Tab-separated table of C-alpha atoms and ligand atoms in Angstrom:
chain	number	residue	atom	x	y	z
A	1	UNK	CA	156.647	45.410	37.665
A	2	UNK	CA	156.024	45.583	41.601
A	3	UNK	CA	155.375	48.011	43.667
A	4	UNK	CA	158.660	49.178	45.347
A	5	UNK	CA	160.255	48.873	41.531
A	6	UNK	CA	157.921	51.614	40.412
A	7	UNK	CA	158.806	53.776	44.308
A	8	UNK	CA	162.601	52.730	43.379
A	9	UNK	CA	162.447	54.447	40.355
A	10	UNK	CA	160.151	57.756	41.315
A	11	UNK	CA	163.067	57.816	43.507
A	12	UNK	CA	165.640	57.397	41.852
A	13	UNK	CA	164.424	59.937	38.919
A	14	UNK	CA	163.485	62.415	40.998
A	15	UNK	CA	167.037	62.172	42.663
A	16	UNK	CA	168.607	62.866	39.460
A	17	UNK	CA	166.027	65.555	37.911
A	18	UNK	CA	166.814	67.723	41.666
A	19	UNK	CA	171.098	66.845	40.651
A	20	UNK	CA	170.476	67.944	37.390
A	21	UNK	CA	169.150	71.342	38.690
A	22	UNK	CA	171.904	71.708	41.068
A	23	UNK	CA	173.892	71.870	38.582
A	24	UNK	CA	172.362	73.940	36.257
A	25	UNK	CA	171.753	76.340	39.291
A	26	UNK	CA	176.337	76.887	40.185
A	27	UNK	CA	176.354	77.294	36.198
A	28	UNK	CA	174.203	79.789	35.290
A	29	UNK	CA	173.397	81.401	38.645
A	30	UNK	CA	171.308	84.160	36.716
A	31	UNK	CA	168.762	81.901	36.266
A	32	UNK	CA	166.075	83.789	37.713
A	33	UNK	CA	164.249	79.985	38.614
A	34	UNK	CA	167.413	78.862	40.033
A	35	UNK	CA	167.863	82.478	42.719
A	36	UNK	CA	166.211	81.973	45.680
A	37	UNK	CA	163.771	84.568	47.488
A	38	UNK	CA	165.217	87.418	47.650
A	39	UNK	CA	162.925	88.809	50.770
A	40	UNK	CA	162.925	92.411	52.055
A	41	UNK	CA	163.429	91.566	55.547
A	42	UNK	CA	162.409	94.160	58.556
A	43	UNK	CA	166.202	94.894	59.052
A	44	UNK	CA	166.511	96.065	55.236
A	45	UNK	CA	167.979	99.462	54.179
A	46	UNK	CA	164.793	100.105	52.572
A	47	UNK	CA	162.478	100.227	55.213
A	48	UNK	CA	164.960	103.140	57.142
A	49	UNK	CA	165.029	104.888	53.689
A	50	UNK	CA	160.736	104.612	53.619
A	51	UNK	CA	160.353	106.185	56.666
A	52	UNK	CA	162.580	108.978	56.231
A	53	UNK	CA	161.027	109.635	53.418
A	54	UNK	CA	157.575	109.883	55.403
A	55	UNK	CA	157.166	113.603	56.338
A	56	UNK	CA	157.907	114.786	59.720
A	57	UNK	CA	156.775	117.872	62.535
A	58	UNK	CA	159.841	117.045	63.956
A	59	UNK	CA	158.401	117.191	66.771
A	60	UNK	CA	158.441	113.808	69.306
A	61	UNK	CA	155.835	112.649	71.279
A	62	UNK	CA	156.614	109.900	74.941
A	63	UNK	CA	154.934	107.805	76.365
A	64	UNK	CA	156.159	104.303	78.314
A	65	UNK	CA	154.196	101.785	78.977
A	66	UNK	CA	155.193	99.274	81.509
A	67	UNK	CA	154.508	95.705	81.123
A	68	UNK	CA	152.905	93.754	83.814
A	69	UNK	CA	150.234	92.091	86.468
A	70	UNK	CA	148.344	93.832	88.705
A	71	UNK	CA	145.495	93.337	90.772
A	72	UNK	CA	141.584	95.443	89.507
A	73	UNK	CA	138.267	94.820	89.877
A	74	UNK	CA	135.860	94.077	86.560
A	75	UNK	CA	132.546	93.695	87.285
A	76	UNK	CA	132.087	93.271	91.628
A	77	UNK	CA	134.982	90.645	91.240
A	78	UNK	CA	138.093	91.456	92.625
A	79	UNK	CA	140.818	90.347	90.187
A	80	UNK	CA	144.953	90.022	89.100
A	81	UNK	CA	145.299	90.741	85.690
A	82	UNK	CA	148.257	92.080	82.927
A	83	UNK	CA	148.375	95.488	81.190
A	84	UNK	CA	150.417	98.312	80.265
A	85	UNK	CA	150.947	100.878	83.210
A	86	UNK	CA	148.669	99.154	85.536
A	87	UNK	CA	145.288	99.048	84.215
A	88	UNK	CA	143.138	97.343	81.884
A	89	UNK	CA	143.151	99.993	78.858
A	90	UNK	CA	146.801	101.233	78.140
A	91	UNK	CA	146.693	105.117	78.076
A	92	UNK	CA	145.066	107.085	75.373
A	93	UNK	CA	147.978	107.720	73.546
A	94	UNK	CA	147.530	110.969	71.264
A	95	UNK	CA	149.363	112.744	68.646
A	96	UNK	CA	149.970	114.373	65.072
A	97	UNK	CA	151.034	113.555	61.801
A	98	UNK	CA	154.050	113.842	60.992
A	99	UNK	CA	155.173	113.931	65.063
A	100	UNK	CA	157.769	111.198	66.119
A	101	UNK	CA	156.344	108.728	68.171
A	102	UNK	CA	158.523	107.145	71.134
A	103	UNK	CA	157.411	104.326	73.693
A	104	UNK	CA	159.984	102.566	75.721
A	105	UNK	CA	158.368	99.309	76.800
A	106	UNK	CA	159.640	98.282	80.191
A	107	UNK	CA	158.204	93.980	80.347
A	108	UNK	CA	157.787	92.794	83.720
A	109	UNK	CA	155.529	89.695	83.225
A	110	UNK	CA	156.994	86.773	83.283
A	111	UNK	CA	157.179	85.772	79.184
A	112	UNK	CA	157.874	88.047	76.353
A	113	UNK	CA	156.029	90.498	74.722
A	114	UNK	CA	155.673	92.834	72.467
A	115	UNK	CA	153.586	96.254	71.246
A	116	UNK	CA	151.959	96.488	67.860
A	117	UNK	CA	150.422	98.961	66.093
A	118	UNK	CA	146.857	98.008	64.810
A	119	UNK	CA	146.380	99.779	61.507
A	120	UNK	CA	149.241	101.764	61.040
A	121	UNK	CA	151.536	101.669	58.022
A	122	UNK	CA	155.084	101.812	59.865
A	123	UNK	CA	158.334	101.148	59.813
A	124	UNK	CA	158.031	97.608	59.388
A	125	UNK	CA	160.806	97.196	62.227
A	126	UNK	CA	158.894	98.393	64.649
A	127	UNK	CA	155.151	96.466	63.848
A	128	UNK	CA	155.685	94.063	66.482
A	129	UNK	CA	155.367	90.602	65.097
A	130	UNK	CA	158.152	88.588	67.224
A	131	UNK	CA	159.358	85.592	64.882
A	132	UNK	CA	158.423	88.359	61.613
A	133	UNK	CA	159.361	91.851	62.454
A	134	UNK	CA	161.810	92.193	65.875
A	135	UNK	CA	162.659	89.416	68.568
A	136	UNK	CA	160.202	88.850	71.677
A	137	UNK	CA	160.979	91.951	74.190
A	138	UNK	CA	162.094	88.947	77.464
A	139	UNK	CA	161.133	89.115	80.345
A	140	UNK	CA	162.696	92.090	82.409
A	141	UNK	CA	163.698	93.308	79.370
A	142	UNK	CA	162.922	96.603	77.181
A	143	UNK	CA	162.302	97.929	73.353
A	144	UNK	CA	162.101	101.342	72.157
A	145	UNK	CA	159.273	101.608	69.310
A	146	UNK	CA	160.404	104.373	67.669
A	147	UNK	CA	157.828	105.805	64.012
A	148	UNK	CA	156.910	107.919	62.201
A	149	UNK	CA	152.861	108.839	61.897
A	150	UNK	CA	151.461	109.785	58.804
A	151	UNK	CA	148.611	108.971	58.801
A	152	UNK	CA	145.097	110.789	61.676
A	153	UNK	CA	142.973	108.744	63.133
A	154	UNK	CA	141.046	106.342	65.254
A	155	UNK	CA	144.002	103.036	65.923
A	156	UNK	CA	145.136	100.907	68.588
A	157	UNK	CA	147.899	99.196	69.977
A	158	UNK	CA	148.015	96.149	71.998
A	159	UNK	CA	150.389	93.079	72.313
A	160	UNK	CA	150.886	90.664	69.922
A	161	UNK	CA	152.469	87.871	71.584
A	162	UNK	CA	149.584	84.767	72.500
A	163	UNK	CA	146.822	84.888	74.356
A	164	UNK	CA	148.195	88.750	75.955
A	165	UNK	CA	145.852	90.724	74.335
A	166	UNK	CA	143.083	88.911	75.795
A	167	UNK	CA	144.073	90.217	79.510
A	168	UNK	CA	144.450	94.031	80.383
A	169	UNK	CA	147.235	94.789	76.840
A	170	UNK	CA	145.729	97.062	74.875
A	171	UNK	CA	144.715	100.836	74.052
A	172	UNK	CA	144.027	103.431	72.319
A	173	UNK	CA	146.511	105.910	69.610
A	174	UNK	CA	144.548	108.602	68.248
A	175	UNK	CA	146.349	110.690	65.319
A	176	UNK	CA	145.408	114.011	64.860
A	177	UNK	CA	145.772	116.204	62.100
A	178	UNK	CA	145.898	119.975	62.153
A	179	UNK	CA	143.762	120.138	59.335
A	180	UNK	CA	140.464	118.490	60.740
A	181	UNK	CA	137.576	118.803	58.404
A	182	UNK	CA	135.331	117.454	60.659
A	183	UNK	CA	133.674	119.849	63.057
A	184	UNK	CA	132.574	118.838	66.709
A	185	UNK	CA	132.831	120.110	69.886
A	186	UNK	CA	134.201	117.344	72.714
A	187	UNK	CA	135.228	113.827	71.483
A	188	UNK	CA	134.985	110.537	73.206
A	189	UNK	CA	137.561	107.387	72.722
A	190	UNK	CA	136.008	104.579	73.232
A	191	UNK	CA	137.394	101.398	73.913
A	192	UNK	CA	135.290	97.924	74.020
A	193	UNK	CA	136.444	94.359	75.406
A	194	UNK	CA	135.342	90.645	76.269
A	195	UNK	CA	136.237	89.905	79.667
A	196	UNK	CA	137.089	86.171	81.116
A	197	UNK	CA	140.640	86.915	83.132
A	198	UNK	CA	140.125	86.091	86.396
A	199	UNK	CA	136.143	85.831	86.258
A	200	UNK	CA	135.772	82.409	84.780
A	201	UNK	CA	139.384	81.460	84.261
A	202	UNK	CA	142.073	83.163	81.904
A	203	UNK	CA	142.429	83.782	78.311
A	204	UNK	CA	145.243	80.755	78.224
A	205	UNK	CA	141.890	78.200	79.965
A	206	UNK	CA	140.044	79.279	77.434
A	207	UNK	CA	142.281	78.942	74.428
A	208	UNK	CA	143.762	74.881	75.451
A	209	UNK	CA	139.962	74.146	75.994
A	210	UNK	CA	138.480	75.798	72.163
A	211	UNK	CA	141.462	73.844	71.060
A	212	UNK	CA	140.472	70.751	71.581
A	213	UNK	CA	137.691	71.491	69.384
A	214	UNK	CA	133.959	71.292	69.106
A	215	UNK	CA	134.258	67.165	67.795
A	216	UNK	CA	135.920	66.880	72.365
A	217	UNK	CA	132.290	68.236	73.379
A	218	UNK	CA	130.635	64.901	71.681
A	219	UNK	CA	132.615	63.202	75.108
A	220	UNK	CA	132.447	64.350	78.829
A	221	UNK	CA	134.173	66.749	78.871
A	222	UNK	CA	132.699	69.309	81.163
A	223	UNK	CA	133.269	72.668	79.125
A	224	UNK	CA	133.573	76.393	81.006
A	225	UNK	CA	134.509	77.819	78.606
A	226	UNK	CA	133.254	77.013	74.764
A	227	UNK	CA	130.180	78.693	73.427
A	228	UNK	CA	127.430	77.068	71.502
A	229	UNK	CA	124.457	78.417	69.615
A	230	UNK	CA	125.218	81.936	69.917
A	231	UNK	CA	123.899	83.172	66.407
A	232	UNK	CA	124.330	86.247	64.611
A	233	UNK	CA	121.860	86.946	61.133
A	234	UNK	CA	124.027	90.446	61.058
A	235	UNK	CA	127.302	87.990	60.610
A	236	UNK	CA	126.065	85.462	58.935
A	237	UNK	CA	125.507	82.814	61.332
A	238	UNK	CA	128.087	80.965	64.364
A	239	UNK	CA	128.951	84.843	65.927
A	240	UNK	CA	131.625	83.688	68.505
A	241	UNK	CA	132.885	80.766	70.477
A	242	UNK	CA	133.797	81.876	73.526
A	243	UNK	CA	131.616	82.420	77.189
A	244	UNK	CA	132.082	85.941	78.465
A	245	UNK	CA	131.402	86.858	81.459
A	246	UNK	CA	131.670	90.534	81.278
A	247	UNK	CA	131.312	93.014	78.568
A	248	UNK	CA	133.084	96.425	79.208
A	249	UNK	CA	133.019	99.680	78.395
A	250	UNK	CA	136.332	101.454	78.834
A	251	UNK	CA	137.113	98.544	81.080
A	252	UNK	CA	134.003	98.768	82.818
A	253	UNK	CA	131.312	96.600	82.838
A	254	UNK	CA	127.253	97.723	82.890
A	255	UNK	CA	126.666	97.675	86.720
A	256	UNK	CA	129.193	100.542	86.852
A	257	UNK	CA	128.625	102.867	84.053
A	258	UNK	CA	131.336	105.040	82.355
A	259	UNK	CA	129.475	108.569	82.738
A	260	UNK	CA	130.641	111.714	79.638
A	261	UNK	CA	129.698	115.053	81.039
A	262	UNK	CA	128.326	117.166	77.580
A	263	UNK	CA	125.859	119.884	76.966
A	264	UNK	CA	123.041	119.645	75.583
A	265	UNK	CA	123.183	120.418	71.771
A	266	UNK	CA	127.312	118.635	71.530
A	267	UNK	CA	128.747	117.416	68.362
A	268	UNK	CA	130.574	114.454	70.149
A	269	UNK	CA	132.522	112.403	68.052
A	270	UNK	CA	132.750	108.970	68.610
A	271	UNK	CA	135.831	107.749	68.701
A	272	UNK	CA	134.806	103.227	69.402
A	273	UNK	CA	137.212	100.666	68.947
A	274	UNK	CA	136.870	96.668	69.486
A	275	UNK	CA	139.318	95.116	71.252
A	276	UNK	CA	137.686	91.888	72.287
A	277	UNK	CA	138.925	88.880	70.989
A	278	UNK	CA	135.773	86.692	70.290
A	279	UNK	CA	132.961	89.252	69.987
A	280	UNK	CA	131.321	91.784	67.279
A	281	UNK	CA	129.334	94.500	69.260
A	282	UNK	CA	125.937	96.555	67.711
A	283	UNK	CA	127.114	99.532	68.828
A	284	UNK	CA	124.532	103.105	68.870
A	285	UNK	CA	121.483	105.006	70.849
A	286	UNK	CA	118.349	103.702	70.913
A	287	UNK	CA	115.964	106.065	69.132
A	288	UNK	CA	118.336	108.242	67.887
A	289	UNK	CA	120.934	107.785	64.981
A	290	UNK	CA	124.210	108.580	64.843
A	291	UNK	CA	126.823	110.216	61.501
A	292	UNK	CA	129.586	107.054	60.373
A	293	UNK	CA	132.145	109.467	59.267
A	294	UNK	CA	135.628	106.882	59.744
A	295	UNK	CA	136.373	103.370	59.848
A	296	UNK	CA	139.839	102.573	61.098
A	297	UNK	CA	140.628	105.786	60.533
A	298	UNK	CA	140.066	106.543	57.401
A	299	UNK	CA	136.881	108.860	56.494
A	300	UNK	CA	133.634	107.759	54.783
A	301	UNK	CA	130.641	109.054	52.737
A	302	UNK	CA	129.087	109.683	56.036
A	303	UNK	CA	125.601	107.774	57.193
A	304	UNK	CA	123.138	108.147	59.842
A	305	UNK	CA	121.899	104.598	61.204
A	306	UNK	CA	120.236	102.962	63.961
A	307	UNK	CA	123.046	101.094	64.472
A	308	UNK	CA	126.847	100.118	64.084
A	309	UNK	CA	128.544	96.264	64.146
A	310	UNK	CA	131.954	96.009	64.709
A	311	UNK	CA	134.198	92.822	64.454
A	312	UNK	CA	137.884	92.185	66.971
A	313	UNK	CA	139.827	95.701	65.670
A	314	UNK	CA	137.713	97.555	63.901
A	315	UNK	CA	137.608	101.156	64.896
A	316	UNK	CA	134.394	103.453	63.983
A	317	UNK	CA	134.243	107.038	64.523
A	318	UNK	CA	130.508	108.495	64.667
A	319	UNK	CA	129.146	111.675	65.752
A	320	UNK	CA	126.381	112.135	68.070
A	321	UNK	CA	124.503	114.795	68.515
A	322	UNK	CA	123.879	115.560	72.760
A	323	UNK	CA	119.833	115.741	74.203
A	324	UNK	CA	118.909	116.463	77.181
A	325	UNK	CA	118.951	114.378	80.069
A	326	UNK	CA	121.208	111.136	80.117
A	327	UNK	CA	121.626	108.775	76.498
A	328	UNK	CA	123.173	105.628	76.961
A	329	UNK	CA	125.336	104.728	74.259
A	330	UNK	CA	124.578	101.000	73.621
A	331	UNK	CA	127.089	98.049	72.772
A	332	UNK	CA	125.252	94.585	72.414
A	333	UNK	CA	127.697	91.399	71.564
A	334	UNK	CA	126.594	90.579	68.712
A	335	UNK	CA	124.778	86.518	69.233
A	336	UNK	CA	125.869	86.888	73.199
A	337	UNK	CA	124.464	87.455	76.253
A	338	UNK	CA	124.988	90.583	77.931
A	339	UNK	CA	126.431	94.036	77.216
A	340	UNK	CA	128.137	96.852	77.628
A	341	UNK	CA	127.253	100.597	77.952
A	342	UNK	CA	127.997	104.040	78.734
A	343	UNK	CA	126.217	107.649	79.669
A	344	UNK	CA	126.135	110.875	78.180
A	345	UNK	CA	124.725	112.863	80.890
A	346	UNK	CA	123.741	117.182	80.696
A	347	UNK	CA	123.485	117.005	84.544
A	348	UNK	CA	119.875	117.288	84.570
A	349	UNK	CA	117.010	113.716	84.943
A	350	UNK	CA	118.663	110.931	86.688
A	351	UNK	CA	120.601	108.344	84.678
A	352	UNK	CA	118.513	104.835	84.011
A	353	UNK	CA	118.368	101.811	85.566
A	354	UNK	CA	120.795	98.451	83.138
A	355	UNK	CA	117.222	96.410	83.240
A	356	UNK	CA	115.213	99.205	81.837
A	357	UNK	CA	118.019	100.065	78.620
A	358	UNK	CA	116.333	97.784	76.059
A	359	UNK	CA	118.477	94.387	74.966
A	360	UNK	CA	119.100	94.775	70.979
A	361	UNK	CA	119.285	97.668	68.273
A	362	UNK	CA	117.605	97.411	65.523
A	363	UNK	CA	116.850	99.836	62.509
A	364	UNK	CA	119.479	100.531	59.527
A	365	UNK	CA	122.134	98.751	60.955
A	366	UNK	CA	125.465	98.639	58.487
A	367	UNK	CA	129.029	97.739	59.829
A	368	UNK	CA	132.317	99.864	58.354
A	369	UNK	CA	133.117	97.035	55.133
A	370	UNK	CA	129.330	98.034	53.627
A	371	UNK	CA	130.813	101.934	53.784
A	372	UNK	CA	131.463	103.520	51.166
A	373	UNK	CA	135.684	105.401	50.434
A	374	UNK	CA	135.499	109.633	50.951
A	375	UNK	CA	136.371	110.616	47.428
A	376	UNK	CA	139.671	112.558	49.271
A	377	UNK	CA	140.812	108.722	50.181
A	378	UNK	CA	140.212	106.671	46.668
A	379	UNK	CA	142.871	104.610	45.963
A	380	UNK	CA	144.155	106.286	41.755
A	381	UNK	CA	142.808	103.985	39.333
A	382	UNK	CA	144.805	100.823	38.433
A	383	UNK	CA	144.394	97.764	37.297
A	384	UNK	CA	146.130	94.840	39.908
A	385	UNK	CA	149.874	93.587	39.383
A	386	UNK	CA	149.683	91.069	41.257
A	387	UNK	CA	146.160	89.051	42.594
A	388	UNK	CA	146.211	86.309	45.447
A	389	UNK	CA	143.598	84.126	46.594
A	390	UNK	CA	143.754	84.066	50.387
A	391	UNK	CA	141.367	81.218	51.650
A	392	UNK	CA	139.609	80.699	54.955
A	393	UNK	CA	139.777	77.411	56.080
A	394	UNK	CA	139.087	75.294	59.539
A	395	UNK	CA	136.465	74.441	62.003
A	396	UNK	CA	135.021	74.088	64.696
A	397	UNK	CA	135.200	70.332	64.943
A	398	UNK	CA	139.391	70.591	64.810
A	399	UNK	CA	139.815	74.041	66.092
A	400	UNK	CA	141.976	73.855	63.429
A	401	UNK	CA	142.171	77.638	61.433
A	402	UNK	CA	143.889	78.097	58.509
A	403	UNK	CA	144.705	80.011	55.862
A	404	UNK	CA	144.130	78.082	52.271
A	405	UNK	CA	144.891	75.500	54.889
A	406	UNK	CA	148.142	75.915	56.488
A	407	UNK	CA	148.449	76.577	60.001
A	408	UNK	CA	150.825	79.577	60.428
A	409	UNK	CA	154.574	78.675	61.905
A	410	UNK	CA	156.306	81.356	63.634
A	411	UNK	CA	159.580	79.247	62.862
A	412	UNK	CA	158.556	79.330	59.652
A	413	UNK	CA	156.699	82.856	58.740
A	414	UNK	CA	157.483	82.383	54.318
A	415	UNK	CA	155.638	79.241	54.545
A	416	UNK	CA	153.195	79.653	51.992
A	417	UNK	CA	153.473	83.480	51.509
A	418	UNK	CA	152.103	85.958	49.811
A	419	UNK	CA	154.637	87.334	47.052
A	420	UNK	CA	154.507	91.135	46.515
A	421	UNK	CA	156.053	93.032	45.082
A	422	UNK	CA	156.886	97.354	45.407
A	423	UNK	CA	154.656	99.494	43.300
A	424	UNK	CA	152.730	96.515	42.666
A	425	UNK	CA	148.719	96.975	43.169
A	426	UNK	CA	147.603	94.237	44.446
A	427	UNK	CA	144.496	92.480	44.484
A	428	UNK	CA	143.422	90.545	47.473
A	429	UNK	CA	140.114	87.728	47.796
A	430	UNK	CA	139.058	86.677	50.821
A	431	UNK	CA	137.492	83.604	49.987
A	432	UNK	CA	135.624	82.329	53.485
A	433	UNK	CA	135.536	78.249	53.626
A	434	UNK	CA	134.502	78.283	56.841
A	435	UNK	CA	131.303	77.906	58.607
A	436	UNK	CA	131.958	81.243	60.604
A	437	UNK	CA	132.660	84.962	59.912
A	438	UNK	CA	136.294	86.057	60.139
A	439	UNK	CA	137.361	89.599	61.276
A	440	UNK	CA	141.084	89.885	58.467
A	441	UNK	CA	143.661	92.876	59.785
A	442	UNK	CA	145.812	93.110	57.380
A	443	UNK	CA	149.346	95.359	58.644
A	444	UNK	CA	151.122	98.178	57.606
A	445	UNK	CA	148.861	98.735	55.066
A	446	UNK	CA	145.548	100.091	54.698
A	447	UNK	CA	143.225	98.744	52.112
A	448	UNK	CA	140.122	100.298	49.790
A	449	UNK	CA	137.028	97.034	49.458
A	450	UNK	CA	135.603	97.234	45.904
A	451	UNK	CA	133.410	98.941	44.085
A	452	UNK	CA	135.091	102.136	45.946
A	453	UNK	CA	134.756	100.961	48.986
A	454	UNK	CA	136.297	102.302	52.818
A	455	UNK	CA	139.649	102.448	53.056
A	456	UNK	CA	140.265	99.631	56.057
A	457	UNK	CA	142.678	97.725	57.968
A	458	UNK	CA	140.276	94.800	59.452
A	459	UNK	CA	137.143	93.569	57.528
A	460	UNK	CA	134.191	90.788	58.389
A	461	UNK	CA	133.684	88.204	56.186
A	462	UNK	CA	131.056	85.943	57.065
A	463	UNK	CA	130.844	82.255	55.889
A	464	UNK	CA	131.002	81.616	52.171
A	465	UNK	CA	131.650	85.237	51.097
A	466	UNK	CA	134.026	85.941	49.126
A	467	UNK	CA	135.878	90.430	49.843
A	468	UNK	CA	137.805	91.666	47.898
A	469	UNK	CA	140.275	94.452	48.326
A	470	UNK	CA	143.939	95.854	46.840
A	471	UNK	CA	145.937	98.010	48.159
A	472	UNK	CA	149.103	99.682	47.028
A	473	UNK	CA	152.605	97.696	47.528
A	474	UNK	CA	154.191	100.844	48.781
A	475	UNK	CA	155.602	99.666	52.706
A	476	UNK	CA	158.716	97.501	52.177
A	477	UNK	CA	158.609	94.355	54.770
A	478	UNK	CA	157.295	91.175	55.919
A	479	UNK	CA	153.809	92.344	57.216
A	480	UNK	CA	151.450	89.092	58.523
A	481	UNK	CA	147.273	89.216	57.687
A	482	UNK	CA	144.482	87.278	60.228
A	483	UNK	CA	141.806	87.250	61.405
A	484	UNK	CA	141.369	89.033	64.721
A	485	UNK	CA	139.282	86.637	66.485
A	486	UNK	CA	142.130	86.182	69.061
A	487	UNK	CA	141.594	82.283	69.806
A	488	UNK	CA	141.431	82.026	65.396
A	489	UNK	CA	144.399	83.895	65.429
A	490	UNK	CA	145.854	81.490	67.744
A	491	UNK	CA	145.323	78.685	66.219
A	492	UNK	CA	147.241	79.591	63.044
A	493	UNK	CA	144.656	81.675	60.660
A	494	UNK	CA	147.743	83.756	59.870
A	495	UNK	CA	149.303	84.765	56.715
A	496	UNK	CA	152.422	86.320	55.228
A	497	UNK	CA	152.330	89.574	52.772
A	498	UNK	CA	156.161	89.441	51.479
A	499	UNK	CA	158.560	91.866	49.752
A	500	UNK	CA	160.502	90.654	47.846
A	501	UNK	CA	162.586	92.179	45.549
B	1	LIG	CU1	138.455	83.431	62.428
């Protein structure tokens, strides 16, 4: 038998099978095997019905956002960048649970954009993922986001188009609980960011260079952005891929640190957001403990620590009791040079010199993924109805970051989707097959880590580690899950959790 005959026979056999299947589907359209998958899209009536069922105060909070280009100075360098309302960090949006948030977005950029409401279990058609939940807002166009807020906590909004949030297109979103049980005197909202735009190039330049892969670095290519040898024992090895010239604490570099006025004995609630693209931050006060109270908006059993590590997209709330004088709150990039910090001042003493501050934070160090949920937010005990294994794949060599070996294609978002059905308890095993850590983020839900771990939406998954979590499928629509390393996500480390009927 020659090989061409074998091949023809195989093709003939496959075609015959396909024809039989097609005929069968005509004859018995009710056959479950032949039914096309019925995905619950953002335009589905269920999405509005679930929104109407969310509790409402009847109050609407409106905040206009204008995405545009503006001039500013970062770390002493005059530059032009992109942001909301002409600033590196957009306005802090504050509302209460039950309020409706209304955000008219005007796009003054030369390209399309969108806004994603990071961490919120909101209506699917307001999630801000072009190609999945809405068409992108075109250059010169506008879009009104309007949705109810049903969970208190520290959240974040940012563009979900290309590398835009690596410029200034992000800001803090704080949702207050009128029955807030935590006692504190003041609140300090802190956005941490790794900044290169206008200093060493643009995020798009960096992305283009990294996309060639590390295999290219053996050739005679000048590497401006790719960072080699950034290591963090805490993160299990390779800490990051990108050389960062400035680390920002509320938009300000270390030489121009923000000063927060307080009084001795005051309890400050720190609301810390890691808005960076490629940098985890280790945050703490030298010689003083902070008390961790929440991660990703949800309360945890309080823990006193010397420092806490936040992956990109994670948030931590902590209580800091103010001592007299100047208190530095350090944010040290894991495995990278430089630092960001802010100062608390009680009006006495003198501000410490940048050079006089320690460059490490050691002692008891943890991260949100290692905390324990407060009992009030534990998921009810229930066996999983469905289990999905999500393998994190790819390498620095080809820079082909992917999920289950598939790089996400916005033109075919449901290819390789993780199907789920309403009211299921879904268990997800995130298996990291790569040699690098990834901060994995799920849209539209808050999951609970195994063994009564924290309720979260973004979790650090270390190299070769498996992280298991569960969530309730109670928010119909199409929701992506992805690495919050901006460069990894842009290369395709994105999957889709897809509600089906
Ligand atoms: Cu990643």
